Short mmCIF file of C-alpha atoms and ligand atoms in Angstrom, two decimals:
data_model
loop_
_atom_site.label_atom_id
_atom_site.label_comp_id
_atom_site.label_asym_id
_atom_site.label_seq_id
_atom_site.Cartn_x
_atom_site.Cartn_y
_atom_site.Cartn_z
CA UNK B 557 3.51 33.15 -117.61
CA UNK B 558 0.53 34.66 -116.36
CA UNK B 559 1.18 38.28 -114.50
CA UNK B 560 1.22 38.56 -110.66
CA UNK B 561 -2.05 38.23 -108.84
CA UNK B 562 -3.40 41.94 -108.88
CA UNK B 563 -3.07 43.31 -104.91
CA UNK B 564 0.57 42.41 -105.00
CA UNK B 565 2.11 45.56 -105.59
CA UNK B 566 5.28 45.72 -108.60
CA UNK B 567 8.83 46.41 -106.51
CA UNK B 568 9.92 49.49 -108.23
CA UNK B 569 6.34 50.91 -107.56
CA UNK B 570 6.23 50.12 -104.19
CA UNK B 571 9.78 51.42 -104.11
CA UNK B 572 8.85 54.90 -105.55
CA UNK B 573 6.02 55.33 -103.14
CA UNK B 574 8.03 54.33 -100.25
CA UNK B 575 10.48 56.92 -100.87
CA UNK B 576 7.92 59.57 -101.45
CA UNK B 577 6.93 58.96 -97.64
CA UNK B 578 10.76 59.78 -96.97
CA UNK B 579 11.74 62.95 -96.32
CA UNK B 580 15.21 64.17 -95.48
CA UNK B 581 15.92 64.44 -91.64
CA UNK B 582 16.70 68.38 -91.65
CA UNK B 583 19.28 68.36 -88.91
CA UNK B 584 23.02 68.64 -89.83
CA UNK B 585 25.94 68.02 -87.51
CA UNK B 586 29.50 68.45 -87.95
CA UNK B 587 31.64 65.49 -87.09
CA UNK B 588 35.67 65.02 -87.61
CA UNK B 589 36.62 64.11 -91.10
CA UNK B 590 38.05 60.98 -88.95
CA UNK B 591 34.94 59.81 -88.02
CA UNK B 592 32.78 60.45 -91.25
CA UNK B 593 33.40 56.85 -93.15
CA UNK B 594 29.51 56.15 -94.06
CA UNK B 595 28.03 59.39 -93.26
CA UNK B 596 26.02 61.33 -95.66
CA UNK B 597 27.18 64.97 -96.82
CA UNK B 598 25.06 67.62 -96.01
CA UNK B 599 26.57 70.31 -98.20
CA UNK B 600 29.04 70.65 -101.47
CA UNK B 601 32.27 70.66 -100.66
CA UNK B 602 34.02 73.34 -102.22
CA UNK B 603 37.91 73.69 -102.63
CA UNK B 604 40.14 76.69 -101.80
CA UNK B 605 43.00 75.52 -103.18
CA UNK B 606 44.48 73.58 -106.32
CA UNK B 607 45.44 69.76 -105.30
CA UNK B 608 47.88 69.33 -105.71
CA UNK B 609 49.11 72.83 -104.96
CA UNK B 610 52.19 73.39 -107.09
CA UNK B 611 53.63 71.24 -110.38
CA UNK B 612 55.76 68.33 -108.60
CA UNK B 613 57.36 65.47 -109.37
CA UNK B 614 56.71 62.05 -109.80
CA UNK B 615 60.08 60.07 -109.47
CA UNK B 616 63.16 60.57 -108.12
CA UNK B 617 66.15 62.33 -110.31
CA UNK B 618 66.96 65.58 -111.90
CA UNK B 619 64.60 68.53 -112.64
CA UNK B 620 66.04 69.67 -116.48
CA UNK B 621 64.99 72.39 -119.09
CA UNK B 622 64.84 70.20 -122.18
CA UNK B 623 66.48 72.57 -124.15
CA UNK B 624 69.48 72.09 -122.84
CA UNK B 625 69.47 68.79 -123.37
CA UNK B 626 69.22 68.65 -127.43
CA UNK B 627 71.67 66.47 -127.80
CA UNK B 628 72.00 63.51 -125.38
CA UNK B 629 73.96 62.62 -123.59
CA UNK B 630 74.78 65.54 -121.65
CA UNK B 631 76.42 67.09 -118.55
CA UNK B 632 75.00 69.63 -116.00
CA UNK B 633 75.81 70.93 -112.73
CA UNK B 634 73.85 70.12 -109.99
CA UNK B 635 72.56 73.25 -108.56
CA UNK B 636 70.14 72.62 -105.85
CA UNK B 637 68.29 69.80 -103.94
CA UNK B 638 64.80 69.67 -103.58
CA UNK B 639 63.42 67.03 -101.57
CA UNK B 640 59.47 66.66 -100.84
CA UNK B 641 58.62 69.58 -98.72
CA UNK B 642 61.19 72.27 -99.62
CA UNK B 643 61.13 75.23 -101.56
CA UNK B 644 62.39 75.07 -104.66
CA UNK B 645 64.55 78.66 -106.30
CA UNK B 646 64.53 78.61 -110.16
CA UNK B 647 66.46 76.72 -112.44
CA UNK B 648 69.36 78.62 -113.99
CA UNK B 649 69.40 77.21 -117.84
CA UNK B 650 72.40 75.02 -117.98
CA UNK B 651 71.90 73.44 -115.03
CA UNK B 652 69.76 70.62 -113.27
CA UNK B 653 68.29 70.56 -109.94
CA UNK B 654 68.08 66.68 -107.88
CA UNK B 655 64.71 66.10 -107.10
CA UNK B 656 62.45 63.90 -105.14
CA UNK B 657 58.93 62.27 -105.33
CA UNK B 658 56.38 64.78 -104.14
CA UNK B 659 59.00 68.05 -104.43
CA UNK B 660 57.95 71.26 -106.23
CA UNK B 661 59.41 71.69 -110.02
CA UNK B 662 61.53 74.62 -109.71
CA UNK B 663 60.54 77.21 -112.30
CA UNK B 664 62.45 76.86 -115.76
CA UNK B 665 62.41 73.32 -115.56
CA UNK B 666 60.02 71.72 -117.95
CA UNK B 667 60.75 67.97 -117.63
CA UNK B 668 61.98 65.71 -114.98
CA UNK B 669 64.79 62.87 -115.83
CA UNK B 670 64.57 59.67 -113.21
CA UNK B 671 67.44 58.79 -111.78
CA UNK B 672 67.85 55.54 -113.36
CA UNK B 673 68.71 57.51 -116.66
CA UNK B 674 71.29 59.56 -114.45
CA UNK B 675 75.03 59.64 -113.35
CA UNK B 676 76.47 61.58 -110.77
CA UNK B 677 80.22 62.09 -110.51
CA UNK B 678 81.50 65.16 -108.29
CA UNK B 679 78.52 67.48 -108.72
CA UNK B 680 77.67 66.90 -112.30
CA UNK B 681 75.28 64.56 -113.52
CA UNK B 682 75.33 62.74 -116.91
CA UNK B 683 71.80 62.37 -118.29
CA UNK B 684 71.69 59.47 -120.42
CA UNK B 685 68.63 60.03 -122.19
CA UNK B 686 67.14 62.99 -124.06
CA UNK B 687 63.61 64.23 -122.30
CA UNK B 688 60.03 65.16 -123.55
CA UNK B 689 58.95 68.20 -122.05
CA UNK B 690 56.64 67.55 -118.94
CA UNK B 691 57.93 64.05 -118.15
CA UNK B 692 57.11 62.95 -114.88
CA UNK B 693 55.42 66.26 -113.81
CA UNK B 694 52.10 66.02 -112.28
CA UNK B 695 50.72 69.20 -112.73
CA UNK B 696 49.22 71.66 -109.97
CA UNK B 697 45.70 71.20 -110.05
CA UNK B 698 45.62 67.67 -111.67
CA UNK B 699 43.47 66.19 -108.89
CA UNK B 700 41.68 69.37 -107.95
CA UNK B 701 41.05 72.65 -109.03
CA UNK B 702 40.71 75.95 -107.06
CA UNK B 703 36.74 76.52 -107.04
CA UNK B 704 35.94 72.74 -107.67
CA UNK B 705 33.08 70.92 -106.02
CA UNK B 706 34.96 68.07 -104.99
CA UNK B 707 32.01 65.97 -102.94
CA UNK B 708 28.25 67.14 -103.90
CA UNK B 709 25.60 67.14 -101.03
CA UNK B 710 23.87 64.06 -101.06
CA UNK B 711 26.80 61.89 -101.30
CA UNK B 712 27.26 58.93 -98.81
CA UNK B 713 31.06 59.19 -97.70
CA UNK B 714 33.94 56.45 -98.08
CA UNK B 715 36.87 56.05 -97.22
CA UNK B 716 38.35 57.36 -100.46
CA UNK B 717 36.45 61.00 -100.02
CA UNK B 718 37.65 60.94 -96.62
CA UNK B 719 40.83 61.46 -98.14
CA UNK B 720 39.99 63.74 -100.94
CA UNK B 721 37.69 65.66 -98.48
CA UNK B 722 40.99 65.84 -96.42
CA UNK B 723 43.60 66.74 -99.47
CA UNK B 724 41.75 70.16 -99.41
CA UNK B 725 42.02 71.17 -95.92
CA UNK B 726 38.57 69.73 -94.62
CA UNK B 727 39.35 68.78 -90.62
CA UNK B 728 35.44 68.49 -90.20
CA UNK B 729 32.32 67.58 -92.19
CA UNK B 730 29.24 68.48 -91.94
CA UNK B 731 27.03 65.38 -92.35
CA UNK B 732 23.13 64.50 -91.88
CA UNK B 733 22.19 62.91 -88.17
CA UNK B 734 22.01 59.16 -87.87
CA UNK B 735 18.22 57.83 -88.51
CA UNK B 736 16.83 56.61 -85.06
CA UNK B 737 15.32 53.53 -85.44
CA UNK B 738 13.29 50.73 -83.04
CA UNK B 739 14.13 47.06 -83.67
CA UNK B 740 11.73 44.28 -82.91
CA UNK B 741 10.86 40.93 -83.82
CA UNK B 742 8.10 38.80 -83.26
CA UNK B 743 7.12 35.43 -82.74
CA UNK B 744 6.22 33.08 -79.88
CA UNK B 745 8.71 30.23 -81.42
CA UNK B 746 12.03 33.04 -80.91
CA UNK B 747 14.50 32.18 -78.48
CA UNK B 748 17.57 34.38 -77.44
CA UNK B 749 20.75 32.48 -78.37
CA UNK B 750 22.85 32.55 -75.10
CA UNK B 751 19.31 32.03 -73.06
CA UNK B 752 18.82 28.27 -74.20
CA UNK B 753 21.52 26.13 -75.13
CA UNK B 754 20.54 24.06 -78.84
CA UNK B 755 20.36 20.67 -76.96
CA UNK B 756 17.52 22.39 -74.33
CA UNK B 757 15.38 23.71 -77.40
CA UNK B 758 11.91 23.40 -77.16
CA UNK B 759 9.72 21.49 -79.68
CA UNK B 760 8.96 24.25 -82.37
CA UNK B 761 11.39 27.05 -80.80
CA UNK B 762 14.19 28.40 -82.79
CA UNK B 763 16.58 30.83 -82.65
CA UNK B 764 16.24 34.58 -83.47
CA UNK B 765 18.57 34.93 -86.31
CA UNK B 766 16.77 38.10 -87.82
CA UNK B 767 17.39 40.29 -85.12
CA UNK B 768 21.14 40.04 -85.63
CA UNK B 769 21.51 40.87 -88.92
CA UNK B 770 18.73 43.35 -89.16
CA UNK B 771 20.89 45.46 -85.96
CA UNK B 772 23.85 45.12 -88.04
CA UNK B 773 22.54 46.24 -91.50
CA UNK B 774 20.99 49.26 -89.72
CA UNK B 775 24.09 49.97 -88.27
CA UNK B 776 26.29 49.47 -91.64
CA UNK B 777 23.46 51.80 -93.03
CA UNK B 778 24.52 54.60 -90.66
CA UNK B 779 21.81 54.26 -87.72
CA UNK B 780 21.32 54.48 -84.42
CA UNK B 781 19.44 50.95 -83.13
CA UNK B 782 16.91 50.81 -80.34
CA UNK B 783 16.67 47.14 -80.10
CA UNK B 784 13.89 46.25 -78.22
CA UNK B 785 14.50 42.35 -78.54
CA UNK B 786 11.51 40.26 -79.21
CA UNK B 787 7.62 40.54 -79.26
CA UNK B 788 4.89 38.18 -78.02
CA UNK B 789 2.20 37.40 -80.62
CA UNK B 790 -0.29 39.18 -78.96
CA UNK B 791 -1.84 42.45 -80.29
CA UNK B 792 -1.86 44.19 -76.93
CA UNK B 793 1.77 43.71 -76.85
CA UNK B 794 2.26 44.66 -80.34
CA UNK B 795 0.46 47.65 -79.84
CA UNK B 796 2.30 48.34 -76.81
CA UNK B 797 5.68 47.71 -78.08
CA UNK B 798 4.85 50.49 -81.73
CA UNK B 799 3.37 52.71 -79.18
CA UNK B 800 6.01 53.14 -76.51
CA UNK B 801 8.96 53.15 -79.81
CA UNK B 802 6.58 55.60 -81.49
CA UNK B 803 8.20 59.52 -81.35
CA UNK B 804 11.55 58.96 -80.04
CA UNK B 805 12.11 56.78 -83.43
CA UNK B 806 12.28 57.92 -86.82
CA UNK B 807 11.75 54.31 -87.53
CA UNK B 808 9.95 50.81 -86.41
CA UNK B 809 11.50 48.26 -88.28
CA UNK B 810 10.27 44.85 -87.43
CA UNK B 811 10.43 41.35 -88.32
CA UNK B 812 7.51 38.37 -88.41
CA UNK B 813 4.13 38.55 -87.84
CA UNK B 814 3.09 40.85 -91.20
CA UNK B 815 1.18 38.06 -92.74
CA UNK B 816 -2.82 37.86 -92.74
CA UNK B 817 -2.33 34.88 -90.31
CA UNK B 818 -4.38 34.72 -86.73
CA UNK B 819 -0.99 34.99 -85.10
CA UNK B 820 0.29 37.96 -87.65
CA UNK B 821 -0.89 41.19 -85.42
CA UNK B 822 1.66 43.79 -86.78
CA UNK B 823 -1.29 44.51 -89.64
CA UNK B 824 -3.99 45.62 -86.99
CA UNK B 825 -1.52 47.16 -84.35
CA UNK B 826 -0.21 49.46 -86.96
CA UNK B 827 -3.60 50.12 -88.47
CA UNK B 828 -5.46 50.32 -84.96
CA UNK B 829 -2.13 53.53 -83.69
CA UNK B 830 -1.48 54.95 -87.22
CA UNK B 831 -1.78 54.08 -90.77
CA UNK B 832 -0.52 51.44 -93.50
CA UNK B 833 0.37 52.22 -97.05
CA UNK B 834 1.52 49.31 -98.80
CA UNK B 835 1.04 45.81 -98.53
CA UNK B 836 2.39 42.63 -100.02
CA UNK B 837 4.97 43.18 -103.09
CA UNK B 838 5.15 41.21 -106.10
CA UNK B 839 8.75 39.94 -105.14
CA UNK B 840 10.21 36.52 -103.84
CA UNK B 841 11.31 36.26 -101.79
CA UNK B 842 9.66 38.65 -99.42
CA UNK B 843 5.97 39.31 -100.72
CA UNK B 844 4.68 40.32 -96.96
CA UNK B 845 6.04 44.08 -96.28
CA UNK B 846 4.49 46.78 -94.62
CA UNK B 847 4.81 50.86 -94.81
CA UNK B 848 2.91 52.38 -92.35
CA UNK B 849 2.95 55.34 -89.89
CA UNK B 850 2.49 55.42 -86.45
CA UNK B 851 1.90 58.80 -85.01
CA UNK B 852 4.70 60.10 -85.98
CA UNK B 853 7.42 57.67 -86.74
CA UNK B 854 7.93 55.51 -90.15
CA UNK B 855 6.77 51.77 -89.50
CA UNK B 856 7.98 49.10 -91.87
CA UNK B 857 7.19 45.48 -91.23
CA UNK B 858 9.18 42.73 -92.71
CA UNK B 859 8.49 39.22 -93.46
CA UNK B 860 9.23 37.39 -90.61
CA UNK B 861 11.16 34.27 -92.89
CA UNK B 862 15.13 35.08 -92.36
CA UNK B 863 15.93 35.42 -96.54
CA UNK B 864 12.63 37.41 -96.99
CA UNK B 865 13.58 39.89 -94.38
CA UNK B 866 17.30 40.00 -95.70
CA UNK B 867 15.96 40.62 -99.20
CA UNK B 868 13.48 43.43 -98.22
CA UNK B 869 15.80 44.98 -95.87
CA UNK B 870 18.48 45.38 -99.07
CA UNK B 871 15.97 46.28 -101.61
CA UNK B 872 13.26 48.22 -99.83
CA UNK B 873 14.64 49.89 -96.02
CA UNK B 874 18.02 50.86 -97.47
CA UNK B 875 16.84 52.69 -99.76
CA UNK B 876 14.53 54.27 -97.92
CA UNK B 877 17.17 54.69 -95.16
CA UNK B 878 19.31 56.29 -97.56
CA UNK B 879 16.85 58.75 -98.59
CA UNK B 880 16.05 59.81 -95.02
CA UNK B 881 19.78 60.95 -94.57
CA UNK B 882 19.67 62.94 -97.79
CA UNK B 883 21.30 60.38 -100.29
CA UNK B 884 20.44 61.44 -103.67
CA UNK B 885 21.70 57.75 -105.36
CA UNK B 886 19.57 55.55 -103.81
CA UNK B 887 18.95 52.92 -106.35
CA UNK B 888 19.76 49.39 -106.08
CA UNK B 889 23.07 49.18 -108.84
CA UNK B 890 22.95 45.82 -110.48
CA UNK B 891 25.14 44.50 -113.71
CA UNK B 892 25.08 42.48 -116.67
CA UNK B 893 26.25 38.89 -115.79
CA UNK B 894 26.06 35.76 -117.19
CA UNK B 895 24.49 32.37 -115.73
CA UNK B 896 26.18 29.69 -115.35
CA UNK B 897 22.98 27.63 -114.34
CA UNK B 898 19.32 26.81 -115.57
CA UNK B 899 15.82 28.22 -113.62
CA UNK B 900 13.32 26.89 -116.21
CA UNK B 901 10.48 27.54 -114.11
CA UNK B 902 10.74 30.92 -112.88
CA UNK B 903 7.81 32.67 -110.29
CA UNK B 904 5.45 34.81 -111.44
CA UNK B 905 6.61 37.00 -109.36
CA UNK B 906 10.03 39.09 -109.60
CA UNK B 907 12.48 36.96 -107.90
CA UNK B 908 15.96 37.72 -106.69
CA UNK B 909 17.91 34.61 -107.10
CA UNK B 910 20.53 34.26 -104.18
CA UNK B 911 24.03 32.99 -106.37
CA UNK B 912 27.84 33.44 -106.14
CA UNK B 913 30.54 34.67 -108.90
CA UNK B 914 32.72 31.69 -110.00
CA UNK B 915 36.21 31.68 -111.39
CA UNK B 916 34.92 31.96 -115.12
CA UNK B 917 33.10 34.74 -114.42
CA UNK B 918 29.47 33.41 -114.57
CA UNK B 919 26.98 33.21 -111.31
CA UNK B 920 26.32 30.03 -109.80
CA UNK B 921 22.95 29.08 -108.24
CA UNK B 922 22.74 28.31 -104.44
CA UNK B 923 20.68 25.06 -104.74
CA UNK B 924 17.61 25.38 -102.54
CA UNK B 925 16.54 29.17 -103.16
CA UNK B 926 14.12 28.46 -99.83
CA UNK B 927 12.68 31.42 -98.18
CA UNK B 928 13.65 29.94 -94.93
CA UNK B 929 17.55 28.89 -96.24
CA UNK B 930 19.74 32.16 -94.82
CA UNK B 931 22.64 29.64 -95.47
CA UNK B 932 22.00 30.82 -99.60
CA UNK B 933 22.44 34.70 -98.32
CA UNK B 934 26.18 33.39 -96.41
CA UNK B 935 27.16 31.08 -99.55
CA UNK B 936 26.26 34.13 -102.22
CA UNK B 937 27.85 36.86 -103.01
CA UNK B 938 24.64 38.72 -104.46
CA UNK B 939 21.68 38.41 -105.98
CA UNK B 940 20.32 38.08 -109.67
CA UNK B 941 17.06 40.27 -110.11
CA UNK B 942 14.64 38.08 -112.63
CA UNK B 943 12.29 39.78 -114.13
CA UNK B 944 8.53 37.85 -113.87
CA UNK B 945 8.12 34.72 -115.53
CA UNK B 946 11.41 34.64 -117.24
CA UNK B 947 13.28 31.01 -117.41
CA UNK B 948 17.15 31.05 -117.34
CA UNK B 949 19.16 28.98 -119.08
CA UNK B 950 23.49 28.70 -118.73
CA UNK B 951 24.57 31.00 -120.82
CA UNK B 952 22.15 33.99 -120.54
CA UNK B 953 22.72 37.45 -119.50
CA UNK B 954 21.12 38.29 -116.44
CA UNK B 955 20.89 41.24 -113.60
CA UNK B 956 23.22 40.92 -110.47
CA UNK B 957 23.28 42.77 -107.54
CA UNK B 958 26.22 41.97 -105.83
CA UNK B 959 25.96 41.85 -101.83
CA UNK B 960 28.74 44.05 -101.62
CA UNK B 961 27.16 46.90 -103.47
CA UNK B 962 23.95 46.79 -100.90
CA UNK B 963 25.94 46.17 -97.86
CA UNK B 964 27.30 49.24 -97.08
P1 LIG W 2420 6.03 35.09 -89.83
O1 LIG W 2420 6.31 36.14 -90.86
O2 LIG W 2420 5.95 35.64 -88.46
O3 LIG W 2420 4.83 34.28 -90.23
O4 LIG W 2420 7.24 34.10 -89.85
C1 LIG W 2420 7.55 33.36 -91.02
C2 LIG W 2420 8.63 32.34 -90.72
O5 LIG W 2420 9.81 32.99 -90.33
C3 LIG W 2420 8.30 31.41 -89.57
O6 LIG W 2420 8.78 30.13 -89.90
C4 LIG W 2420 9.04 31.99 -88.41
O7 LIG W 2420 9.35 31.04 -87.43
C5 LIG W 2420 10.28 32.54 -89.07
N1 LIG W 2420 10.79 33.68 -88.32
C6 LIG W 2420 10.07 34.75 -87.93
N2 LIG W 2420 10.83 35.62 -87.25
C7 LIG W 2420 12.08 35.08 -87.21
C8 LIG W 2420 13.30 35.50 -86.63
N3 LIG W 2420 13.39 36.67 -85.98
N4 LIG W 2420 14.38 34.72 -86.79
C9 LIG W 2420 14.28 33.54 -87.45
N5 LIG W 2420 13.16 33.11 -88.02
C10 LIG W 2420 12.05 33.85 -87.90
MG1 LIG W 2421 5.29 34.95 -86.69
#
């Protein structure tokens, strides 16, 4: 296969620029710990404390020193009760203490026996079978460690380092400020669902599907959405719509209109109020993209055909979304997978393959990979990145990118 025509730009070029226009929003604000799911961290998180705090046990039974217990069976007194939040006095030798999930190891004892291996008869316990030191123990510190940097800067927060942000004492976080961004799309065929019904369609209208998930990937993502609805094909209004979004934005995202077409006038707007970088990537789909400025907010244009503007959104504005709020991962994670289905006559261009996971473990193809088909986005569960020119055949190992790893 013959390489891409020269003007379309390689993704992970494109990619690197992009991000070098992306600097980190310097504001940090402190929100509850409750409310941080998503947000990005804007410092390490140090912890003042071991996690957990003291050695405690994992089961329910008798705290023992093994010692004592040489020869099994044996009989001890019980000598104290230590459920999960009490304090727990030392253990005599010669004697056991019950214990509970979660309750500090008295000191002396060096094992713990569950109660299944235990008999109780008028405040002695039989214990049925001999113990290896530090059985069932979890020791103080096992999770975290006094000094440790338990979340770095940089790192976008889930629900999991909610919790471990929490486990050390952190009520608050301080995170990056949500990216502002303007919405639009454009075209003269877009109708509003809920203003026409589909039986009162026009002849060539259709409805504006990109403007719903393009609001709720930005939102997923983190941002705050102007959406400013839809814009006529006209350069005047264009012009007007980047100017007046301009400033208050740290972003113009907007759909349609960035071919080289007479009715594409996203090109000259941006160019005649700012600046544009990049043009048309070596990807399908989703060759038309823009990166421009305009005075001084980010502009990014995306192909106005539903899949295209999907695509670009996942590959292209989350990274560079990510970025702006300080994320230091940003790269798209794929993994090795294997086809279960044939593309002998792959684009010339990098193509990312809309499929789903089957039973077996392989990736099945959505059948028409159309531009224009968002039903292959809905039916898939990610995306196989094929390099230029290469055929697949059933069998062979590919790149996937599942939807769930770019979708939040
Ligand atoms: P454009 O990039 O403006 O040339 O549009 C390419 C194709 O995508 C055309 O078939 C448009 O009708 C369609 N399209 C553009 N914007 C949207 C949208 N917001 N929702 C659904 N389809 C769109
Ligand atoms: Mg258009």
């Amino acid at each position: 296969m013959s390489e891409a025509r020269p003007g379309l730009r390689p993704l992970d070029d494109a990619l690197a620029e992009l991000l070098g226009f992306a600097s980190v929003l310097p504001e940090v604000e402190t929100v509850a710990t409750f409310d941080a799911d998503g947000r990005v961290l804007a410092q390490d998180l140090v912890s003042g404390l071991h996690v957990p705090p003291q050695d405690n046990s994992s089961m329910d039974g008798y705290a023992v020193r093994c010692a004592d217990l040489a020869q099994a069976p044996a009989t001890l007194p019980v000598t104290q009760r230590i459920p999960a939040g009490a304090a727990a006095a030392p253990l005599a030798a010669g004697s056991a203490a019950r214990i509970f999930t979660g309750a500090p190891v008295p000191a002396g004892a060096d094992a713990i026996v569950m109660q299944e291996d235990c008999e109780l008869h008028d405040g002695l316990v039989q214990i049925k079978a001999q113990p290896v030191a530090g059985q069932w123990i979890r020791r103080a510190g096992e999770d975290v460690t006094l000094g440790a940097t338990v979340l770095a800067s940089g790192e976008r927060l889930t629900p999991a380092s909610l919790g471990l942000a929490a486990s050390i004492g952190m009520a608050t976080l301080p995170v990056r400020r949500r990216p502002r961004v303007a919405l639009f799309s454009t075209g003269d065929e877009l109708v509003m669902p809920g203003d026409v019904a589909p039986a009162d369609m026009k002849p060539g209208a259709i409805y504006n599907s990109n403007r719903f998930f393009l609001r709720a990937l930005l939102l997923r993502l983190g941002c705050e959405v102007t959406d400013l609805g839809i814009v006529p094909d006209r350069l005047d209004a264009t012009m007007e719509a980047l100017r007046g979004a301009a400033n208050r934005h740290d972003l113009i995202l907007t759909s349609g209109g960035v071919s080289v077409g007479e009715e594409d006038h996203i090109k000259p707007a941006v160019q005649a109020l700012g600046t544009l970088a990049l043009w048309q990537i070596a990807i399908k789909p989703g060759k038309p993209f823009a990166y421009g400025r305009v005075h001084d907010t980010h502009f990014i244009g995306l192909p106005g055909n539903p899949v295209s503007s999907y695509v670009t959104f996942l590959l292209l504005v989350r990274p560079f979304l990510l970025k702006l709020q300080g994320v230091t991962e940003v790269a798209t994670k794929s993994i090795a997978a294997q086809a279960h289905f044939d593309w002998p006559r792959a684009d010339r261009r990098r193509e990312f393959l809309r499929v789903r996971r089957n039973a077996a473990g392989g990736l099945e193809l959505f059948t028409n990979q159309s531009s224009g088909v968002l039903t292959s986005a809905v039916w898939g569960d990610g995306l196989v990145d094929n390099p230029p020119g290469r055929p697949i055949a059933h069998g062979d190992s590919v790149r996937f990118i599942p939807f769930a790893e770019v979708l939040r």
